[in-house]
XYZ file of C-alpha atoms in Angstrom:
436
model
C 6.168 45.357 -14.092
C 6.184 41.830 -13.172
C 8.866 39.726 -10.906
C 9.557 36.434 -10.032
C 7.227 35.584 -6.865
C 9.377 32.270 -5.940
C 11.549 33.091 -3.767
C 12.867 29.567 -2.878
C 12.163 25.873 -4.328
C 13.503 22.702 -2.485
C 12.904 19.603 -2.215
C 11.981 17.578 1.148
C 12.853 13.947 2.032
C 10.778 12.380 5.279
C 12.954 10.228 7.077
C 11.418 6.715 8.155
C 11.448 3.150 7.374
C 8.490 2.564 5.784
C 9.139 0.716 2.467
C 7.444 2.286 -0.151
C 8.405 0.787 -3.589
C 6.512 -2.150 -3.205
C 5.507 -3.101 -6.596
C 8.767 -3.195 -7.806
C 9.337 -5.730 -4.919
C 6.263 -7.898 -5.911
C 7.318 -8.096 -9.756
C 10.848 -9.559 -8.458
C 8.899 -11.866 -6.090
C 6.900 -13.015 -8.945
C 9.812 -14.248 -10.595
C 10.972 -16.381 -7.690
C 12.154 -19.969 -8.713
C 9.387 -22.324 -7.561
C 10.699 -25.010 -4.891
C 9.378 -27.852 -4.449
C 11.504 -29.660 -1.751
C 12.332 -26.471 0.549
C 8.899 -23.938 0.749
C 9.241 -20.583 1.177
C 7.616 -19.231 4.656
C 5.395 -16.748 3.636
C 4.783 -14.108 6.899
C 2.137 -11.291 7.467
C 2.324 -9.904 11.157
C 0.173 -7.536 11.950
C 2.684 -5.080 13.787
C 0.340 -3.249 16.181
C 1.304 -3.285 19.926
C -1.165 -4.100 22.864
C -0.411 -0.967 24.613
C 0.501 2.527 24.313
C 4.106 1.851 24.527
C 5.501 0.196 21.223
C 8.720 -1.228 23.156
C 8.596 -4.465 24.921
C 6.767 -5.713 28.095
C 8.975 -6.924 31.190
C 9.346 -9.560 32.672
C 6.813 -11.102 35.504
C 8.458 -10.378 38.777
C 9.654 -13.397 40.185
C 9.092 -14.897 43.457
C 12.493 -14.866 45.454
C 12.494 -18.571 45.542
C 12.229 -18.641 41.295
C 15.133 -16.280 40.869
C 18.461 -18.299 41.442
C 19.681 -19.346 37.885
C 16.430 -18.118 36.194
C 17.412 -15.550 33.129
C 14.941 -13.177 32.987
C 13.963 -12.053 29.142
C 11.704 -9.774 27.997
C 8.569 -10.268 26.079
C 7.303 -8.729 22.809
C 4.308 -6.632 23.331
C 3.089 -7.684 19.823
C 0.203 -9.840 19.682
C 0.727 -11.089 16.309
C 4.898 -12.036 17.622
C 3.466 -14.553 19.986
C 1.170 -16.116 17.681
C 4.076 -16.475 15.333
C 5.717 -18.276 18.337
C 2.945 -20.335 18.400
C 2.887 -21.304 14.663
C 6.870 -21.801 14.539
C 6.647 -24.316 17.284
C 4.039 -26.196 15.852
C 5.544 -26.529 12.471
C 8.516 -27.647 13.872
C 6.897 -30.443 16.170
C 5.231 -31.453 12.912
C 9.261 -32.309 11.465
C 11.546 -34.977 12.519
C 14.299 -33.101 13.945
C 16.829 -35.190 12.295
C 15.732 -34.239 8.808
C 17.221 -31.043 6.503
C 13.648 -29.619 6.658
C 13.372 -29.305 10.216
C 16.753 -27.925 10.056
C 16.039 -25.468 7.609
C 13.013 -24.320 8.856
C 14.422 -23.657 12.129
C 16.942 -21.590 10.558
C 14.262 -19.614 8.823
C 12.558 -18.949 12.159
C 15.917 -17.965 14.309
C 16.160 -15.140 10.921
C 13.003 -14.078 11.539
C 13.359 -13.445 15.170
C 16.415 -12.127 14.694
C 15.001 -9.596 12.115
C 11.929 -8.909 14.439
C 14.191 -8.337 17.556
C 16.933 -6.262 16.038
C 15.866 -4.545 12.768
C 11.936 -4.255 12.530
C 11.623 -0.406 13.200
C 8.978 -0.091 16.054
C 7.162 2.750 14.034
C 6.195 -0.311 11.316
C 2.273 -0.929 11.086
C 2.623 -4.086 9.896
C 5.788 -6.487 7.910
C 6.136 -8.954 5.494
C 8.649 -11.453 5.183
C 9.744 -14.135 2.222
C 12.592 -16.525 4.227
C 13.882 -19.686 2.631
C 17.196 -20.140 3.681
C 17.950 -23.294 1.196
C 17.358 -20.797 -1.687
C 19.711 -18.060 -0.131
C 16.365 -15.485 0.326
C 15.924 -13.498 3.072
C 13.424 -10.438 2.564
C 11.530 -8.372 4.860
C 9.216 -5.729 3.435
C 8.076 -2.991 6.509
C 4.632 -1.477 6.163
C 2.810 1.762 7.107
C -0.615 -0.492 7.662
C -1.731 -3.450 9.461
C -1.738 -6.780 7.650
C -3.828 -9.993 8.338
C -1.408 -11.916 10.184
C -0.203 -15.323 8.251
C 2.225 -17.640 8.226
C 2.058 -20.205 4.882
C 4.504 -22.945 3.455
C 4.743 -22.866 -0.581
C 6.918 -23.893 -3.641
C 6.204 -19.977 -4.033
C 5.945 -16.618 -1.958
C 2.325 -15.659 -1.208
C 1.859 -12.419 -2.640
C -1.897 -11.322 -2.721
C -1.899 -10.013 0.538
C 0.883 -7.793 0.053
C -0.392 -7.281 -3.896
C -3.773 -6.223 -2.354
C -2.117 -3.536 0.172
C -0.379 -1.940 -2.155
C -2.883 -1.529 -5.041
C -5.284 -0.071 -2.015
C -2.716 2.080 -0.317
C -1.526 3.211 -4.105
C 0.566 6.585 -4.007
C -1.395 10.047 -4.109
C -0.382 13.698 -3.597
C -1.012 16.267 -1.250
C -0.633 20.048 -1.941
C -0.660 21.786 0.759
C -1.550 26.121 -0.619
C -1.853 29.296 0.761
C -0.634 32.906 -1.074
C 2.600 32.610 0.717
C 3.721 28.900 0.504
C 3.083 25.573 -1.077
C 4.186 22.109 -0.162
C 3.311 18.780 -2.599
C 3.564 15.681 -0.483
C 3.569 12.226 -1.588
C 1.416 10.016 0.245
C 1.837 6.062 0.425
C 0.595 3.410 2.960
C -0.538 6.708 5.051
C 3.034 7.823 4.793
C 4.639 10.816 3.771
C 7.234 10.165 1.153
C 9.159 13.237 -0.712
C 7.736 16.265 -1.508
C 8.601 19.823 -3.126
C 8.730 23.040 -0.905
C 7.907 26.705 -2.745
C 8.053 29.992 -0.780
C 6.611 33.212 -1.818
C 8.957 36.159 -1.557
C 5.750 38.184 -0.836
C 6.326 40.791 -3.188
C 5.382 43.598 -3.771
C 5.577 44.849 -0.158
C 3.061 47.339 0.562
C 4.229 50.414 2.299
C 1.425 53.318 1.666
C -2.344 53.697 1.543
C -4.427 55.812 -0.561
C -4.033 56.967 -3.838
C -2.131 55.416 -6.681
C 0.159 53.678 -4.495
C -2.900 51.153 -2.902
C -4.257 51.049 -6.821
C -0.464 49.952 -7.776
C -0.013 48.031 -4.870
C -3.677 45.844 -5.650
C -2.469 45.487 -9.353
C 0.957 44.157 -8.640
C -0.474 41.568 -5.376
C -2.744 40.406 -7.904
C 0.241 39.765 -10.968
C 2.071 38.089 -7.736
C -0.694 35.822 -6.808
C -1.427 34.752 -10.664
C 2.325 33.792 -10.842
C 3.266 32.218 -7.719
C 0.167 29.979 -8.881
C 1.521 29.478 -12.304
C 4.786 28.620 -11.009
C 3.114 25.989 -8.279
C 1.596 24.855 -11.064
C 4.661 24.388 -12.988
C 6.716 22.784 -10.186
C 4.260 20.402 -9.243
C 3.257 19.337 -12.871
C 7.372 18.332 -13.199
C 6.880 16.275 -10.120
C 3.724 14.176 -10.716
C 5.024 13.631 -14.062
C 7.891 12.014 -11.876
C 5.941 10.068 -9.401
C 2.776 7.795 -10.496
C 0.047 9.300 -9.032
C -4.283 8.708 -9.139
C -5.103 11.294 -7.306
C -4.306 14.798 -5.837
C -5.362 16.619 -3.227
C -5.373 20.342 -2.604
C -5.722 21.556 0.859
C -5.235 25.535 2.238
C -6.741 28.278 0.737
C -9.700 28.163 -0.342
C -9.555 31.655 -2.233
C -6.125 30.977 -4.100
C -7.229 27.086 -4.807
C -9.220 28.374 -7.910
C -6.845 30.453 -9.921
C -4.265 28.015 -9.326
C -6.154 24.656 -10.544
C -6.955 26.890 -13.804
C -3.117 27.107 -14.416
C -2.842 23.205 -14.443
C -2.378 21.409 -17.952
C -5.392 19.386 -18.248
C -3.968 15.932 -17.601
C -2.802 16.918 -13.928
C -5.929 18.697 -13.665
C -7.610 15.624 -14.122
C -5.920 13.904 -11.032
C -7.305 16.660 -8.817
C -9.852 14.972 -6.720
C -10.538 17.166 -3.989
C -9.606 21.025 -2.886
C -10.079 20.626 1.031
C -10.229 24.885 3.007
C -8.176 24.261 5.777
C -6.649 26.941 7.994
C -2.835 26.375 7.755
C -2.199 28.780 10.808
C -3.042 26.151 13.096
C 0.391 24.340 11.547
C -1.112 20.845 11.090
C 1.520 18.236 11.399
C 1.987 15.615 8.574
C -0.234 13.172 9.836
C -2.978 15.419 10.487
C -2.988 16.389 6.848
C -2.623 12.589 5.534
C -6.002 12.003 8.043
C -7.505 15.093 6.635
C -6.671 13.893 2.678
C -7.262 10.184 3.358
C -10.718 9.710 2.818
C -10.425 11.335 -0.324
C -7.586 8.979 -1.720
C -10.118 6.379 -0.658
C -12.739 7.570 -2.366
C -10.983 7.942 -5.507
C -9.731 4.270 -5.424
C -13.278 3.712 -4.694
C -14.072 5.462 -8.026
C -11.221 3.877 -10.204
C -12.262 0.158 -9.147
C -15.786 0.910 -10.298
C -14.479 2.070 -13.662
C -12.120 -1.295 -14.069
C -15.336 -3.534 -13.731
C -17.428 -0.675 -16.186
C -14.561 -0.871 -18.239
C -14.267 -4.968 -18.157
C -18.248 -5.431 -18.649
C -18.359 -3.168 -21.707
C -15.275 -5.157 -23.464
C -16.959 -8.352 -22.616
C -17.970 -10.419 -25.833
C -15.825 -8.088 -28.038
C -12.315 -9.565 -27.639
C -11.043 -7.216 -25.494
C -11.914 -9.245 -21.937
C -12.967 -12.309 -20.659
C -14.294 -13.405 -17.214
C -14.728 -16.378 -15.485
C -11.855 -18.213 -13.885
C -11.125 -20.910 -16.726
C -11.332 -18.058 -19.507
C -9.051 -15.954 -16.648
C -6.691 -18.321 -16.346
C -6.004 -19.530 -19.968
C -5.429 -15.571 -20.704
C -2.931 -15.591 -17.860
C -0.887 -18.696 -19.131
C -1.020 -16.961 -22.383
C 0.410 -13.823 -21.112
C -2.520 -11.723 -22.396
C -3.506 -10.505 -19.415
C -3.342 -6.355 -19.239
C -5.134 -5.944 -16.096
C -6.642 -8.703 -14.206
C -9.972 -6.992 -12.084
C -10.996 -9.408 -8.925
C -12.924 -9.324 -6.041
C -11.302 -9.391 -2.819
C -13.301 -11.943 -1.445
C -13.259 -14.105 -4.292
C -11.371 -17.110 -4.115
C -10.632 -20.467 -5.855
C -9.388 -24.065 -5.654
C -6.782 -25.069 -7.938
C -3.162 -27.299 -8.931
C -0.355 -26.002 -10.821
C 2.389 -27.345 -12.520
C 4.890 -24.737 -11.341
C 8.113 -25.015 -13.519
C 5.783 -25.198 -16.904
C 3.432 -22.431 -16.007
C 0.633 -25.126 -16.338
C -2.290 -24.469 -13.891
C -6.076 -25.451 -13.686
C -9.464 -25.239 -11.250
C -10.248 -27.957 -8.607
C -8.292 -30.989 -7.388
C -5.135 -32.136 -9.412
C -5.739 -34.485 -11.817
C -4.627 -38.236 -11.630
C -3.067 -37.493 -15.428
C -0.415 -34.554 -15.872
C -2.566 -32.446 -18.693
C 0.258 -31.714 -20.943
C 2.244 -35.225 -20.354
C 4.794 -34.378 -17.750
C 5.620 -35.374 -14.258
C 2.053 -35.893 -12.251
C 4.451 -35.745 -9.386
C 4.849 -32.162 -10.082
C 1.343 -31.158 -9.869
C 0.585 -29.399 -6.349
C -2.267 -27.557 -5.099
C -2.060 -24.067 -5.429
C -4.240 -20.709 -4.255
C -5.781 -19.559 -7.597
C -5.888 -15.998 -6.165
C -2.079 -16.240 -5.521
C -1.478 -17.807 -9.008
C -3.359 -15.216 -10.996
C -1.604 -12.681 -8.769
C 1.976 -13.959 -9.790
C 0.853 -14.088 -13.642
C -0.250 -10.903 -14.001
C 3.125 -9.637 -12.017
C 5.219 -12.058 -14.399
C 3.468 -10.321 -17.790
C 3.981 -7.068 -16.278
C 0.215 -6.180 -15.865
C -1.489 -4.522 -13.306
C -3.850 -5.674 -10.867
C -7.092 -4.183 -9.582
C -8.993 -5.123 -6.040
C -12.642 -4.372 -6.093
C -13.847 -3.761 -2.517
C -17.113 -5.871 -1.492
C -18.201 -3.963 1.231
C -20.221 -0.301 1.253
C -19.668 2.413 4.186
C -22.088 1.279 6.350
C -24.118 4.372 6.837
C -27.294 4.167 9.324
C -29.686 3.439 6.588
C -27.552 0.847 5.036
C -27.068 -1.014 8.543
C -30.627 -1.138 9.210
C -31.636 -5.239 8.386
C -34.542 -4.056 7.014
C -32.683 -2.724 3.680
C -30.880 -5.985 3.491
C -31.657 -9.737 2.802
C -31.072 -12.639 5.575
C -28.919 -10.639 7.778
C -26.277 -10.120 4.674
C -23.946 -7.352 4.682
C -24.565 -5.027 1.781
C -22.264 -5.131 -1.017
C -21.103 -2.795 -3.596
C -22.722 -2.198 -7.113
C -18.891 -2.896 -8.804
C -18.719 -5.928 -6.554
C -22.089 -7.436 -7.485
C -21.373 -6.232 -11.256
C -18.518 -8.763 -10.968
C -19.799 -11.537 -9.253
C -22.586 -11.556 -12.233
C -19.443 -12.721 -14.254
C -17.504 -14.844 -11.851
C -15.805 -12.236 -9.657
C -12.717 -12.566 -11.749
C-alpha cells in the first residue's frame, strides 16, 4: 500500500531589491541609440560602506562660533559616493557653464544623487547607472556584489562591466534535503531569488515495535522515502526547466541525497555539481547556505569557461571559430557571432563608426573606410564594442578568469617567472590565439 508522501508544495518569493534579470537589461542597453552630441554617463559605484553601519555618517560637531546660519547635512558613508562627488565636479569645471552640455550633465548628476539619496536600497552591494537626460534615459540597475567603481562619457552605455558580473554571478540552484523537507533555492549575485517548498507528511507513523508491525512499518518508511524523492525530483525538474540554470547544488542529507539524484532525468542530473552533508538542525539561515554552496557555483563556472576555450580551440581552422581581434570583429559586424569567449584582462584600442555598425583596431583613420562621414568616426573600447555586438545578435558571452586560487605552492616565486602572478591553463590557451 503506497500513499502520497507530499503533504504540502508552495512556492517562496524572497523579498529584496536586488535586480536580478540582468541580461535582459543588457540586451535592451545594447540597442541604445548611439549619441554623439549628448554621452551617456556610464556609473559603477562600488556600494560598500566604511563602517558597520550602512546609514549615513553625521555631521562634524561644530564649534559654537561656526553654528549661526551654518546648515548642517549629513554625509554618505560610501567611499565610492564621494569619489563620485569628486568626478562630477571635475567634469563639470571641465564645461562652460553657459553651454547645453554643462547643463545637461548637471542634470544627470542632481538624478543621480537624487537616486543615491532616496531610492538606492542600503542592502545593495554595488549599482549601476545609464543617465542621459537629453535622450529621456534614466536607469539604475542595483547589485548583490561590489563593482569597480567608474564613471565614463560615451555615444554608448558601457556595458562590460556589468556584462562581466552577470555572466560570473550566473543563476544556480540550491536544494536544500532531508527525509522530511526539501527547499530549491535560486541563487543569483549571492542572492536568494524564488524557490519551491515540499513537506513530508511523514507517513507511515510508527506506533509499535516488534513483530510484523516494525517489518511493515520498515517496508512502508522505505516506499515513503523512495517517493517523497521521486516527487522532489519531479517538482524540482518542472522548476529548473523554468529557470536557466548551470549548476545545482544539493545540500542536507547525506543518506537520502543518493536515492534521490537516481530519480533525476538525466539532463537535470547533469547540472548536479555538488551534494554538500550538512546538518539542517542547526537551521542555517539563507546566507549561510549561499556561503556554504558558493564555492561550488564558482567552481563550476570555473569548469564551463575552460570548456568554451576547449570548445573554441578544437573548432579553430574548421569554420566553426575564429580568433584574433580583426577575424573577431569582422564576425561580429557580420552578426555571426554565437558566443564570443574573452579574457578578462584582455583589452584593445579601437574607432567605430557607430550609426553604420562600422568598427576597426587602433587609431581612426584619416579616410572613413566605407566612404561616409570621417567626422563620425570616434574612438571606442573594443571590449565594450564586441560586448554590445554579441548582445545586439543575441549571443552569449563568456569571461575566462586569468587568475588561479593562489594556494601556498602556487604563491611561492619560486614556481613562477619574474615575480608574475600565475595564470590559468584556459587563460594562457587563449592568449596563444589573441585572448579573444
Amino acid at each position: 500500500m503506497a500513499t502520497n508522501p507530499v503533504q504540502r508544495i508552495r512556492e517562496r518569493d524572497y523579498s529584496h531589491n536586488i535586480d536580478l534579470h540582468v541580461p535582459d537589461f543588457l540586451r535592451d542597453m545594447a540597442k541604445a541609440e548611439p549619441n554623439l552630441q549628448n554621452p551617456y554617463l556610464s556609473l559603477y559605484l562600488d556600494w560598500t560602506p566604511s563602517f558597520d553601519d550602512p546609514g549615513r555618517v553625521p555631521p562634524d560637531e561644530l564649534k559654537r562660533s561656526q553654528r549661526r546660519n551654518v546648515e548642517t547635512v549629513s554625509t554618505s558613508k560610501r567611499p565610492a559616493r564621494t569619489w563620485f562627488e569628486q568626478q562630477a565636479k571635475a567634469a563639470l569645471e571641465e564645461l562652460d557653464p553657459r553651454s547645453q552640455r554643462y547643463t545637461d550633465l548637471q542634470a544627470d548628476i542632481d538624478q543621480v544623487n537624487a537616486y543615491l539619496d532616496v531610492d538606492l536600497d542600503p542592502a545593495a552591494r554595488g549599482v549601476f547607472i545609464v543617465s542621459n537626460v537629453a535622450a529621456g534615459i534614466f536607469e539604475p540597475i542595483v547589485l548583490g556584489v561590489p563593482v569597480p567603481t567608474s564613471m565614463e562619457f560615451g555615444p554608448l552605455p558601457s556595458l562590460s562591466t556589468l556584462a562581466h558580473i552577470s555572466e560570473d554571478y550566473a543563476t544556480y540552484g540550491i536544494l536544500v534535503v532531508n527525509q522530511q523537507e526539501a527547499e530549491l533555492s535560486f541563487v543569483t549575485q549571492g542572492t536568494k531569488d524564488t524557490g519551491v517548498y515540499l513537506e513530508s507528511n511523514l507517513w507511515p507513523r510508527f506506533t509499535r515495535q516488534g513483530g510484523v508491525s516494525e517489518v511493515s512499518y520498515r517496508e512502508r518508511a522505505g516506499q515513503r522515502v523512495l517517493h517523497f524523492a521521486k516527487a522532489i525530483a519531479e517538482e524540482v525538474t518542472k522548476a529548473l526547466r523554468e529557470v536557466e540554470v548551470d549548476a545545482l547544488v544539493l545540500v542536507g542529507s547525506e543518506v537520502f541525497m543518493t536515492p534521490l539524484v537516481n530519480q533525476f532525468p538525466e539532463a537535470e542530473r547533469d547540472l548536479i555539481v555538488a551534494q554538500v552533508p550538512y546538518d539542517l538542525s542547526t537551521n542555517p539561515s539563507a546566507q549561510e547556505l549561499v556561503d556554504v554552496t558558493a564555492p561550488y557555483a564558482a567552481k563550476s563556472e570555473r569548469g564551463n569557461e575552460a570548456r568554451a576555450v576547449a570548445t573554441l580551440r578544437n573548432e579553430l581552422g574548421g569554420g566553426g571559430a575564429v580568433a584574433g581581434t580583426i577575424d573577431v570583429l569582422n564576425a561580429l559586424m557580420a552578426r555571426q557571432v554565437h558566443e564570443l569567449v574573452v579574457n578578462e584582462d584582455w583589452h584593445e584600442h579601437g574607432w567605430g563608426d557607430l550609426s553604420l555598425g562600422v568598427y576597426g583596431m587602433g587609431d581612426i583613420p584619416a579616410e572613413h573606410p566605407t566612404g561616409g562621414d570621417v567626422a563620425n568616426l570616434v574612438e571606442v573600447d573594443l571590449v565594450d564594442a564586441f560586448v554590445r555586438l554579441t548582445l545586439q545578435a543575441d549571443g552569449s558571452v563568456e569571461f575566462i578568469h586569468t587568475g588561479v586560487a593562489m594556494t601556498e605552492e602556487a604563491a611561492d616565486p619560486a614556481n613562477r617567472g619574474a615575480g608574475e602572478l600565475p595564470r590559468a591553463e584556459p587563460a594562457v590557451s587563449l592568449d596563444e590565439v589573441g585572448g579573444v
